[in-house]
Coordinates of C-alpha atoms in Angstrom, one line a residue:
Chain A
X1 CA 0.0 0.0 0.0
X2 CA 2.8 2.4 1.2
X3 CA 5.2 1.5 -1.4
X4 CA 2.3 2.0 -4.5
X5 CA 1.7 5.5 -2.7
X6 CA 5.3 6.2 -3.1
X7 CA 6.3 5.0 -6.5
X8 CA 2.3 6.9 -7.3
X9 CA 3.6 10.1 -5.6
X10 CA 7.5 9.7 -7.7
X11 CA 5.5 9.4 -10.6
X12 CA 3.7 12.7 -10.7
X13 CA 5.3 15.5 -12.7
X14 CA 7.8 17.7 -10.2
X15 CA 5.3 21.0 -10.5
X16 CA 2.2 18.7 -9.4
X17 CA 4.3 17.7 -6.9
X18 CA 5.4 21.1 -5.5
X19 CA 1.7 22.2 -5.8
X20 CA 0.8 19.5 -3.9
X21 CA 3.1 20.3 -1.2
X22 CA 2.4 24.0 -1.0
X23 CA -1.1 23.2 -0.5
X24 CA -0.5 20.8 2.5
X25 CA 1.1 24.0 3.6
X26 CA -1.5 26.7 3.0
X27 CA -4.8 24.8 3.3
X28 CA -4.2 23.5 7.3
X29 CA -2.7 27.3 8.1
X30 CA -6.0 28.8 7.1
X31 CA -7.7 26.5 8.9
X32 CA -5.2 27.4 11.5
X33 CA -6.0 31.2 11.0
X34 CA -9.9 30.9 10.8
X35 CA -9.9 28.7 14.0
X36 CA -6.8 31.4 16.0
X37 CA -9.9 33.9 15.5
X38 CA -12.2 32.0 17.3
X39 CA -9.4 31.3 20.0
X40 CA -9.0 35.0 20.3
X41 CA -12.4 35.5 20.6
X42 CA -13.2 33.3 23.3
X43 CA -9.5 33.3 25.5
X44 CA -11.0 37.1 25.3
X45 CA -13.8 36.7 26.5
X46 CA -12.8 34.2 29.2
X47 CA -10.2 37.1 30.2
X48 CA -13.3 39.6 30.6
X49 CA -15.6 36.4 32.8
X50 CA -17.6 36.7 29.3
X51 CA -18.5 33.6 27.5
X52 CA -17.3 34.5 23.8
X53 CA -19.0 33.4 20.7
X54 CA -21.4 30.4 21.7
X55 CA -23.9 29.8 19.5
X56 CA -23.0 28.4 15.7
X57 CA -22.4 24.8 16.1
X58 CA -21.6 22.9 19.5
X59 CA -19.7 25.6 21.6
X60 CA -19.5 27.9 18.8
X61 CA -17.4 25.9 16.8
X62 CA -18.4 27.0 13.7
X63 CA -18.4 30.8 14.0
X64 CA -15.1 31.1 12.4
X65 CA -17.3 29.4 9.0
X66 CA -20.0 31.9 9.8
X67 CA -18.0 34.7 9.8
X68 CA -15.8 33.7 6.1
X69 CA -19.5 33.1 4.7
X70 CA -20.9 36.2 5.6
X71 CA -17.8 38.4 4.6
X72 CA -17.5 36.3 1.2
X73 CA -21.4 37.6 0.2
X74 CA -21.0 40.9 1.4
X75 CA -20.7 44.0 -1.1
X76 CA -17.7 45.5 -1.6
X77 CA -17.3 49.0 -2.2
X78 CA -14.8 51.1 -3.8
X79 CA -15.0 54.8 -2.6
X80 CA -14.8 57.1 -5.1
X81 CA -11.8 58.8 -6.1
X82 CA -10.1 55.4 -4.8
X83 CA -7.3 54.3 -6.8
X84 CA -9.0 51.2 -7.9
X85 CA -6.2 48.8 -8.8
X86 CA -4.4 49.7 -6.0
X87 CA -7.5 49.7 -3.5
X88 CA -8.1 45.5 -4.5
X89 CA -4.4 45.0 -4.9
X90 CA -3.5 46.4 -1.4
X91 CA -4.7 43.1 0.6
X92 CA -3.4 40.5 -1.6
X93 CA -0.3 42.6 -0.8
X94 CA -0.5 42.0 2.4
X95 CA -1.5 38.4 2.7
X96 CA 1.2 37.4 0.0
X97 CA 4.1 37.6 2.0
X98 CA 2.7 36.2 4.8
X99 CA 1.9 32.9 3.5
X100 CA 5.1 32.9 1.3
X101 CA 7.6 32.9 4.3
X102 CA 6.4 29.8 5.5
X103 CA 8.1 28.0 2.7
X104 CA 11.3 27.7 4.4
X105 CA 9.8 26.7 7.8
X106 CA 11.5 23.6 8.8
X107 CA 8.5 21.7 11.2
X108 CA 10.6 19.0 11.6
X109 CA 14.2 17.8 10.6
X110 CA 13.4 16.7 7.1
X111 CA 9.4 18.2 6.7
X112 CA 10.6 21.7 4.7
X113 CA 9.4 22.6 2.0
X114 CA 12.3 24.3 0.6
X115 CA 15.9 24.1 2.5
X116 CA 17.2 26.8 1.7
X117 CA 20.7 28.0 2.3
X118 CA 19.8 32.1 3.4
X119 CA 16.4 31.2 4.7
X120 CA 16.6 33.1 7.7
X121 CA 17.2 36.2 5.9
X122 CA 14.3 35.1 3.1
X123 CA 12.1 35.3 5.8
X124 CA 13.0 38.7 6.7
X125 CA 12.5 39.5 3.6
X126 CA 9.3 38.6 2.8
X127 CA 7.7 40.0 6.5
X128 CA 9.3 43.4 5.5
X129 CA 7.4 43.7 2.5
X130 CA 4.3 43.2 4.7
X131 CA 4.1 46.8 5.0
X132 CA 3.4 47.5 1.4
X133 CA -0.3 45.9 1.8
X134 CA -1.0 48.6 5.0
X135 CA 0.5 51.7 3.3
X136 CA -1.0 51.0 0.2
X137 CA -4.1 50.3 1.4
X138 CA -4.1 53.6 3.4
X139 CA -2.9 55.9 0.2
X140 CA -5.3 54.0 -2.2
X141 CA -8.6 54.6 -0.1
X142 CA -8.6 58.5 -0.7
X143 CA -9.1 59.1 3.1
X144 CA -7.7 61.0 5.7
X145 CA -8.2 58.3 8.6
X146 CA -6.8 55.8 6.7
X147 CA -4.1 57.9 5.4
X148 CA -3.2 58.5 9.3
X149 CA -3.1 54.8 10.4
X150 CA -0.8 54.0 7.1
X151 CA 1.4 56.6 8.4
X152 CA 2.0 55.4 11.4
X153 CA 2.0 52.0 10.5
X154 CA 5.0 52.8 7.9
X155 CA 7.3 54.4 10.5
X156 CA 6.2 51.5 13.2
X157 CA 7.2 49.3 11.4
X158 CA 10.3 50.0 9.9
X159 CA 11.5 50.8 13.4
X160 CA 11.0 47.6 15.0
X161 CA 12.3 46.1 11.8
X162 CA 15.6 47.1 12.8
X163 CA 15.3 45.6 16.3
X164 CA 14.0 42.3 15.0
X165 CA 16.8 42.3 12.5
X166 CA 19.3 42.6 14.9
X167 CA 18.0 40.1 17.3
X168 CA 18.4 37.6 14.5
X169 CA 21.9 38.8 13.7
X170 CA 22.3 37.7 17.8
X171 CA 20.7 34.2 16.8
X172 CA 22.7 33.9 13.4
X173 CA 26.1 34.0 15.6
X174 CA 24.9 31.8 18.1
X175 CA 23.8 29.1 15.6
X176 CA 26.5 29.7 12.8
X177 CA 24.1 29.3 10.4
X178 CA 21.5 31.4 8.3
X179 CA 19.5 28.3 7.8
X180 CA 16.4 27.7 9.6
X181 CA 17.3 24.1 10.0
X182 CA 20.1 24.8 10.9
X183 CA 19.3 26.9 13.7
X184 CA 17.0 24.3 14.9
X185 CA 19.6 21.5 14.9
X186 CA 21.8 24.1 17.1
X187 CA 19.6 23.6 19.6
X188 CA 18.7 20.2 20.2
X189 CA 20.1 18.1 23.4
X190 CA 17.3 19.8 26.1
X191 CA 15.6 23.0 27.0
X192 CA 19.5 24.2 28.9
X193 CA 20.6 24.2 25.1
X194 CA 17.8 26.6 23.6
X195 CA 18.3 29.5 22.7
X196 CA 16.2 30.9 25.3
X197 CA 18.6 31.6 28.1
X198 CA 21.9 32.6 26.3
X199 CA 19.9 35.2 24.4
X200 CA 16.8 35.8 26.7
X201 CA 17.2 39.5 25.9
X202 CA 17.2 38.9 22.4
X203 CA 14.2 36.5 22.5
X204 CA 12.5 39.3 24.8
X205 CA 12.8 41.9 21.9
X206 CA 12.2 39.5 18.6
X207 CA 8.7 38.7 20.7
X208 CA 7.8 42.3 21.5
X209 CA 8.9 43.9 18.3
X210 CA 7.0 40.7 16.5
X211 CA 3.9 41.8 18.3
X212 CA 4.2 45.8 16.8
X213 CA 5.7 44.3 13.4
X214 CA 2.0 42.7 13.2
X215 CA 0.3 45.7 14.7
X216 CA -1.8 44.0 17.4
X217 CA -2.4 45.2 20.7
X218 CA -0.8 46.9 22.7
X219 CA 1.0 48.6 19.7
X220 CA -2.6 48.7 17.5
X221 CA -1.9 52.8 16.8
X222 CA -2.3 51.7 13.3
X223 CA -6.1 50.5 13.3
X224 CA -6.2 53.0 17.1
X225 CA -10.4 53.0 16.9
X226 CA -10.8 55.2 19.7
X227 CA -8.3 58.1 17.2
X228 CA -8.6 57.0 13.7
X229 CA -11.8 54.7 13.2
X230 CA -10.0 51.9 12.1
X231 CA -6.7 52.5 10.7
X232 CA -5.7 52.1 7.0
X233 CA -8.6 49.3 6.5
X234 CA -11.6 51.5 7.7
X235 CA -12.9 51.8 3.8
X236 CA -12.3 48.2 3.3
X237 CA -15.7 45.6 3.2
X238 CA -16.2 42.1 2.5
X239 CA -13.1 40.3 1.1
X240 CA -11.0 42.9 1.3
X241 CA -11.6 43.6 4.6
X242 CA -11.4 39.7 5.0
X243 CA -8.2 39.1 3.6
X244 CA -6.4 42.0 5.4
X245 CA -7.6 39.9 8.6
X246 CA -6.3 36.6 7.0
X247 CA -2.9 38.8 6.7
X248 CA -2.4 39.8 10.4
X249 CA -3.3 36.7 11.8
X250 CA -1.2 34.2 9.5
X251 CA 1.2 37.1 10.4
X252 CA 0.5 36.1 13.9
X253 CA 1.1 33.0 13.7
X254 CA 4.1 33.5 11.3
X255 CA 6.0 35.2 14.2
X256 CA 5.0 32.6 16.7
X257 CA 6.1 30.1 14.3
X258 CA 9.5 31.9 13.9
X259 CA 9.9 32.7 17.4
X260 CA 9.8 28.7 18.3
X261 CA 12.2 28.2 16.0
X262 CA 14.6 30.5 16.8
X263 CA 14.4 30.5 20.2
X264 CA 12.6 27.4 21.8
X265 CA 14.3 24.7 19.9
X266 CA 11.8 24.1 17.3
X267 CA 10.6 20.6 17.1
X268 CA 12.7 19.6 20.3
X269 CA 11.6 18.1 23.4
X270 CA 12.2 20.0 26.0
X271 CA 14.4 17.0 27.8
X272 CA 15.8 14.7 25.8
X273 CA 14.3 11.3 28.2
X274 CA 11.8 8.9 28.0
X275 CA 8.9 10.7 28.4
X276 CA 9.1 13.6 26.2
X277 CA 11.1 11.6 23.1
X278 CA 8.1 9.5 22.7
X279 CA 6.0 12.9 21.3
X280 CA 7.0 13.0 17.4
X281 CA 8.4 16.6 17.0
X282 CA 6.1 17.7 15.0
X283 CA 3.6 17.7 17.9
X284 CA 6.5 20.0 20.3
X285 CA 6.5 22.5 17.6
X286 CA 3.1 23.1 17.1
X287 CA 2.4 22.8 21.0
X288 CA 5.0 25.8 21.3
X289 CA 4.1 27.0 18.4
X290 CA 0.4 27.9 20.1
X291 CA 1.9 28.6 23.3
X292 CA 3.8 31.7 21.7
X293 CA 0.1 32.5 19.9
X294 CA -1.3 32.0 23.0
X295 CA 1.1 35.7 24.0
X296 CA -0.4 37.3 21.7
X297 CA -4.4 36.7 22.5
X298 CA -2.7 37.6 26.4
X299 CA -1.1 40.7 25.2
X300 CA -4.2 42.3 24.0
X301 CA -6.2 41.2 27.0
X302 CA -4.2 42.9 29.3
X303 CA -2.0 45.7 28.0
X304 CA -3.7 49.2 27.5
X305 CA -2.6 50.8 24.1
X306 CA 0.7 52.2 23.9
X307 CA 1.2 56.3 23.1
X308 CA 2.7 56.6 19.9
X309 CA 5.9 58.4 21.0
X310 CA 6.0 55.8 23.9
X311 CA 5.8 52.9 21.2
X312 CA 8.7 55.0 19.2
X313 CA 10.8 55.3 22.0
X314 CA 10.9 51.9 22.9
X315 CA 11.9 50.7 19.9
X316 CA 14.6 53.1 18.6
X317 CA 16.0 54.3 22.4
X318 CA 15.8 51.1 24.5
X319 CA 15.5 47.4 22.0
X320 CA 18.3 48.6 19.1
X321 CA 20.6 49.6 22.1
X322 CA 20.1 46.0 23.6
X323 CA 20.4 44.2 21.1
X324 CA 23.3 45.7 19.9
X325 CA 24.8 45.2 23.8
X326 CA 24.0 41.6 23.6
X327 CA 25.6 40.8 20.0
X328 CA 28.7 42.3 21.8
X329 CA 28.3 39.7 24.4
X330 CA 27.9 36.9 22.5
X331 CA 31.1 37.6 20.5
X332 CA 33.2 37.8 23.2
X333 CA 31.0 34.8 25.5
X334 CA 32.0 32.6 21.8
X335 CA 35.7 33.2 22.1
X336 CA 36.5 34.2 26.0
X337 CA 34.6 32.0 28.0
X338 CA 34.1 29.2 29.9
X339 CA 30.1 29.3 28.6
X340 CA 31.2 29.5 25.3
X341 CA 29.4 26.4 24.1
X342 CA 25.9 27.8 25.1
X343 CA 26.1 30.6 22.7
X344 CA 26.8 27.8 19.9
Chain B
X1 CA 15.6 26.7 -25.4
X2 CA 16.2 25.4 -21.2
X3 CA 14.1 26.1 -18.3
X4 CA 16.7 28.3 -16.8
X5 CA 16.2 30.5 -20.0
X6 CA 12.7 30.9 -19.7
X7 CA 13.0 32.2 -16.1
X8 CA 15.9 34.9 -17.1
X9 CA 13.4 36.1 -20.0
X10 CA 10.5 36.4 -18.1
X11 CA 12.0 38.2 -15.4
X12 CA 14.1 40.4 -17.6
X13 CA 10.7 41.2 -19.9
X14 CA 9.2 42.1 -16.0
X15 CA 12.5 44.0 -15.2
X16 CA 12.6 46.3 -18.2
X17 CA 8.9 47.1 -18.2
X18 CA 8.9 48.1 -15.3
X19 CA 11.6 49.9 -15.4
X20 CA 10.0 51.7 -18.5
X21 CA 6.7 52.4 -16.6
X22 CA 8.6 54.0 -14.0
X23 CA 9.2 56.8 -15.9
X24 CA 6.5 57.2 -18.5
X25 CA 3.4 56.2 -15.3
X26 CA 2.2 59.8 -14.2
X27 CA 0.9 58.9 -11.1
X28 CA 4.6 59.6 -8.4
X29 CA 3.1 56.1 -6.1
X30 CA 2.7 53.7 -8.8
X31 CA 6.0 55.0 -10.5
X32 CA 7.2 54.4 -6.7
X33 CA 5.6 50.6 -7.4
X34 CA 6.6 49.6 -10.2
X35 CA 10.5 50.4 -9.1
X36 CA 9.8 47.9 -6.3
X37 CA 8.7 45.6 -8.8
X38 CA 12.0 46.7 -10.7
X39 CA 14.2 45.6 -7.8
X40 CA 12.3 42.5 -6.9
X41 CA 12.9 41.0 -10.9
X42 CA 16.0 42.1 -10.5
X43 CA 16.9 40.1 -7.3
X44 CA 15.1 37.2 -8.9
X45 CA 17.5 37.4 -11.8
X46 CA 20.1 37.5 -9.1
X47 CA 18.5 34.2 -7.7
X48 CA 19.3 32.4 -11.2
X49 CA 22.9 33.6 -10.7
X50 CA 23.2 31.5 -7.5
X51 CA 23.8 34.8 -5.7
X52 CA 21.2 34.0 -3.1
X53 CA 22.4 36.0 -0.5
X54 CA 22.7 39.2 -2.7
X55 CA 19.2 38.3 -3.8
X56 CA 17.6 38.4 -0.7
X57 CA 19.6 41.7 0.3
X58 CA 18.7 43.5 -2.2
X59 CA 14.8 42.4 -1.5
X60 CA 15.2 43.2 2.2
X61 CA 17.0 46.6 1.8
X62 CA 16.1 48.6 -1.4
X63 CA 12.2 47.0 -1.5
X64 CA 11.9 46.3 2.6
X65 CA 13.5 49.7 3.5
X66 CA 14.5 52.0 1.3
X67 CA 11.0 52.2 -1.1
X68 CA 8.9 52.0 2.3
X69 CA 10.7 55.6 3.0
X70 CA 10.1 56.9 -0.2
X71 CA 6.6 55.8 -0.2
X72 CA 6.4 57.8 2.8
X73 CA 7.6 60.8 1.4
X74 CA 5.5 60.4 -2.1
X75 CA 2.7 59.7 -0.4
X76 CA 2.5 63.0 1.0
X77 CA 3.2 65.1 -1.6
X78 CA 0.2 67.2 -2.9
X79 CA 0.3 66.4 -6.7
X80 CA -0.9 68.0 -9.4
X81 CA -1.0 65.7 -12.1
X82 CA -2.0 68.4 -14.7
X83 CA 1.1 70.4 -13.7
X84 CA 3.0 67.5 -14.0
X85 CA 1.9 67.0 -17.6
X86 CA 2.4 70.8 -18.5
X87 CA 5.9 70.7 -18.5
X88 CA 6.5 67.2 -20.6
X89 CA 7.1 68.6 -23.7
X90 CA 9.3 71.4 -22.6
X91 CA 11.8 68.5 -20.8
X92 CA 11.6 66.2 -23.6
X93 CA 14.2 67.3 -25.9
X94 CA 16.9 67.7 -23.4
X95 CA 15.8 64.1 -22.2
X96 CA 15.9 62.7 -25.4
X97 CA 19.6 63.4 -25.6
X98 CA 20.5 62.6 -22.5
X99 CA 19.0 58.8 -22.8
X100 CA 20.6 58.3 -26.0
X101 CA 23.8 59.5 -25.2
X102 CA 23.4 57.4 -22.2
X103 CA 22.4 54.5 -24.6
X104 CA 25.2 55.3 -27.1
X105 CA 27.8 55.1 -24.3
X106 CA 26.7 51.4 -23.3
X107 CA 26.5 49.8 -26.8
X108 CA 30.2 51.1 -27.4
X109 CA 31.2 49.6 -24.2
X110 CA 29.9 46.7 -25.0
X111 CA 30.8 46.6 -28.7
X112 CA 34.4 47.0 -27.6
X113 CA 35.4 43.4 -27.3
X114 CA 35.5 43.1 -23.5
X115 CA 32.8 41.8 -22.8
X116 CA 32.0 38.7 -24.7
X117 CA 32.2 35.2 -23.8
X118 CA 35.7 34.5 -23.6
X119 CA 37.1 37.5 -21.2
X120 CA 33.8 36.7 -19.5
X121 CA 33.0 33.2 -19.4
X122 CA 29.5 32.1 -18.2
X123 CA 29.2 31.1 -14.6
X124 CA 30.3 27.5 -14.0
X125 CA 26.8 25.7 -12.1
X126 CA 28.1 24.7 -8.2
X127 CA 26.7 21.4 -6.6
X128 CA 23.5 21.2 -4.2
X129 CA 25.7 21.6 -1.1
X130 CA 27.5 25.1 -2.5
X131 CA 26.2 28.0 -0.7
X132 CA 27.1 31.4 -2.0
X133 CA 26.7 32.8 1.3
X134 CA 29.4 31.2 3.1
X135 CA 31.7 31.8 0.2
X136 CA 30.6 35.4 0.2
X137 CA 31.0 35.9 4.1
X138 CA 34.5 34.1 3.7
X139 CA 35.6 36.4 0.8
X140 CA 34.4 39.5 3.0
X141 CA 35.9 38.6 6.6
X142 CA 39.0 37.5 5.2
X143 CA 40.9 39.2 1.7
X144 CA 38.7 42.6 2.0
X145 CA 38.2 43.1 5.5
X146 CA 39.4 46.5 5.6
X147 CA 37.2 47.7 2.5
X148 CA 34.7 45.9 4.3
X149 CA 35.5 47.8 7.6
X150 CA 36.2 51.1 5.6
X151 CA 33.1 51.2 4.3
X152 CA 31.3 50.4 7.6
X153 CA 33.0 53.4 9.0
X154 CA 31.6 55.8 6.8
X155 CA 28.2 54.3 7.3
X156 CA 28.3 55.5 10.8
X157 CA 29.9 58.8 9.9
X158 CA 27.2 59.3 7.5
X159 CA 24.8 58.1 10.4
X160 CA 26.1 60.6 13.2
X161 CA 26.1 63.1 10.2
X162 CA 22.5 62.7 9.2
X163 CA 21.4 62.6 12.8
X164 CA 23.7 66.2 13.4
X165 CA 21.7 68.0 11.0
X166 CA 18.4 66.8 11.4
X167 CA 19.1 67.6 15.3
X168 CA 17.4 70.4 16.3
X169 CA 17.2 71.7 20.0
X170 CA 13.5 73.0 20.9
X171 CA 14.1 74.3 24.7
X172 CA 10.3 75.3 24.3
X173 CA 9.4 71.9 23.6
X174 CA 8.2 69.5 27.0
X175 CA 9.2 66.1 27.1
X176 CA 8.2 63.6 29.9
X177 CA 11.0 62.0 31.9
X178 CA 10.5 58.3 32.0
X179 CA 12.4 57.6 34.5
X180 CA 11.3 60.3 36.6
X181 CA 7.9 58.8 36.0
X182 CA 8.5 55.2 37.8
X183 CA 10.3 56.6 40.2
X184 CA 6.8 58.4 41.7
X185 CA 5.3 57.0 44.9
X186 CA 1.9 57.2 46.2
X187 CA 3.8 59.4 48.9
X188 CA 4.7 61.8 46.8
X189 CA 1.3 62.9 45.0
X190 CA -1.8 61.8 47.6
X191 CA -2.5 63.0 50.9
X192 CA -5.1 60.7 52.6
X193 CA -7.0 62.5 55.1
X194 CA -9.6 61.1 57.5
X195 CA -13.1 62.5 58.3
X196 CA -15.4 61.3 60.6
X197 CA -18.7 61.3 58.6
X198 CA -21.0 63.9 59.4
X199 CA -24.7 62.9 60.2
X200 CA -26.7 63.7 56.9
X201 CA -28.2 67.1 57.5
X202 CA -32.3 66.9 57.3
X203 CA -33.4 69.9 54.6

């Protein structure tokens, strides 16, 4: 049976193949991204001793199906004096890169799609053009509010880009490697080997910048709608105000995804005994993997909104000088110290 | 004709239209656009090079960073398209010769012999394992470190430069104190008093 599926699967031309894969990819993560809405919706509500969303299907199961249908039939309008190519384009823009990072995320040892040699900066890459779909957006609908939330978003963003960047360049040094895989394998042999203690600064910083890189709470000043309505999507309905939803939560989880990787040893047990090596690692990474998603639902729960020049001076005046302090350490922890090991 | 050829012409036909509609499109964002799309062919014509590390640079710098800031700045500009048109013909002459002089100067460098095949043979394919980036990091740490250094030197001069001028000191300007904030205690700001309460007085 196996063996037919095999020589079935060898048989098929290499583009069926890769399309193949690529789907296995996509489909589950927008299942993954319609069902993290309903997670935030409810680990909300739970947080305000509400019940959440309760009444499609048992529990409320289905609401994430309720909500895709009703968005898909609703109407959607282009204002006028919109630039209309760029108005439908903007989303796509900002989904796009969202989905195409995950290519080179390694879930397990040999499950990657591609294996590529630079992926860590690929994926850096790709999140950085994220910010094309929000600025666009805000230009193309012709309004002032949305305008305002683009704004902001544009200069957010490429600020904690920097940060984020140069946590990785503290990762990149400890692991040798720019590949993703690579990374991981650094890590393996136990929770005391993960990344997360030699560069706990650094994993402090990728995980708060990730949370403004995405725009969520407390850092939302882009979509504010107690300032600006709702940011740079406030003329969007229907799809495209769907698909710019798709974007920030397979951003989301995108981050979460990247942050396991990098930092909590990937598809690693945490202790390398009986126990825990039973669990294929595919399981571990996915359990951290919501864990970290979990952060983000917990974030917006709790945290008031941020000033803007508050959210500014965090990122330029206190995470660039860290991270910068701690790539300093771990070059001279690789060479002078006893510890040297730990940071790779 | 190979697969690899098909990808190099369809990414070059992407590159130079682009490029084209960068400076024919009227409108200053979607000229802004279309140069992103510029850079992006051209890092995936990079990609084909097995310069993957380049590549990817150039994606996360010029189209990540740089074209976000001019977006910014574009974006805000209050355009008048009809202006913009007024002056087309008046610029065009003085265009034209610029472009072909421009054009003329690159077909007689590369009619002049040093350019074909045999001073510059194509790129010899590397195995799976080969990765340009360790080569490239190698070739950068080790034979041009001081360029490499040099040029790192005047990134920060040019950083503390930029940062001079743009500097300006507003004495009339109040800015909180953070740490002057957290360093409040209830002590400091509230006085609790206690009051016996009064009976409630009968109108």
């Amino acid at each position: 049976m196996i063996e037919s599926l095999i020589t079935l699967w060898s048989g098929l031309p290499l583009f069926l193949q890769l399309g193949l894969k690529i789907g296995a990819i996509i489909l589950p993560l927008l299942g993954m991204v319609a069902y993290y809405t309903l997670a935030e919706r409810k680990v909300i509500a739970y947080m305000h001793v509400r019940v959440g969303p309760n009444r499609v299907g048992p529990k409320g199961l289905l609401q994430p199906i309720a909500d895709a249908v009703k968005l898909m039939f609703k109407e959607m309008i282009i204002p006028t004096h919109a630039d209309r190519y760029l108005f439908l384009i903007a989303p796509v823009l900002a989904l796009a890169p969202a989905l195409g990072a995950w290519a080179v995320v390694p879930f397990t040892d040999t499950l990657v799609l591609a294996d590529i040699d630079a992926s860590l900066l690929y994926v850096l890459a790709l999140t950085s053009m994220g910010v094309y779909g929000v600025v666009i957006a805000g230009w193309a609908s012709n309004s002032k509010y949305a305008f305002l939330g683009a704004m902001r978003s544009a200069a957010q963003i490429v600020a904690y880009e920097i940060a984020m960047g140069f946590a990785l360049v503290g990762v990149l040094m400890a692991a040798g490697s720019l590949n993703l895989r690579e990374i991981v394998v650094a890590q393996s042999g136990g929770i005391h080997e993960w990344f997360l203690l030699p560069l706990f600064p650094l994993f402090l910083v990728y995980l708060i910048s990730g949370v403004a890189e995405t725009n969520r709470s407390p850092f939302d000043v882009a979509e504010g709608e107690s300032e600006i309505v709702a940011g740079f999507h406030v003329d969007y309905s229907g799809m495209g105000f769907a698909v710019f939803f798709l974007a920030e939560y397979a951003n989301m989880i995108l981050i979460s995804a990247l942050t396991v990787i990098m930092f909590l040893g990937g598809w690693h047990a945490p202790l390398e005994i009986a126990p825990f090596i039973w669990i294929p690692g595919i399981f571990w990474f996915f359990g951290k993997l919501a864990a970290v998603a979990f952060l983000f639902l917990w974030f917006r729960a709790t945290f008031p909104r941020y000033r803007y020049d508050q959210i500014m001076r965090l990122g330029w005046k206190v995470f660039i000088p860290v991270t910068l302090v701690w790539i300093t350490v771990i070059g001279v922890a690789k060479f002078f110290s006893p510890i040297g090991h730990w940071f790779g | 004709m190979t697969f690899l050829e098909i990808v190099f012409y369809v990414f070059s036909a992407v590159l130079v239209g682009s490029s084209l509609l960068v400076v024919t499109v009227r409108n200053p964002v979607r000229a802004a656009l279309f140069l992103v799309l510029a850079f992006f062919s051209a890092a995936c014509l990079w990609l084909t090079l097995e310069a993957e590390f380049l590549a990817i640079t150039l994606v996360l710098v010029y189209v990540g960073a740089v074209m976000v800031l001019f977006l910014f700045v574009i974006m805000m500009l209050d355009i008048d398209i009809a202006q913009m048109r007024a002056g087309f013909a008046n610029y065009l002459p003085l265009g034209l010769i610029v472009a072909l002089i421009m054009a003329g100067e690159l077909i007689l460098v590369m009619l002049s012999g040093e350019f074909g095949d045999t001073q510059l043979p194509r790129p010899v394919g590397h195995d799976a394992d080969y990765s340009n980036t360790e080569a490239l990091g190698k070739v950068v740490y080790t034979d041009y470190v001081y360029t490499f250094e040099l040029a790192a030197v005047i990134l920060l001069v040019a950083i503390i430069a930029a940062i001079s001028l743009t500097l300006r000191r507003r004495p009339e300007t109040r800015y909180q104190a953070p740490e002057e904030q957290v360093k409040v205690r209830k002590e400091d700001r509230i006085r609790i008093v206690k009051m016996p309460p009064r009976p409630e007085e009968k109108p």
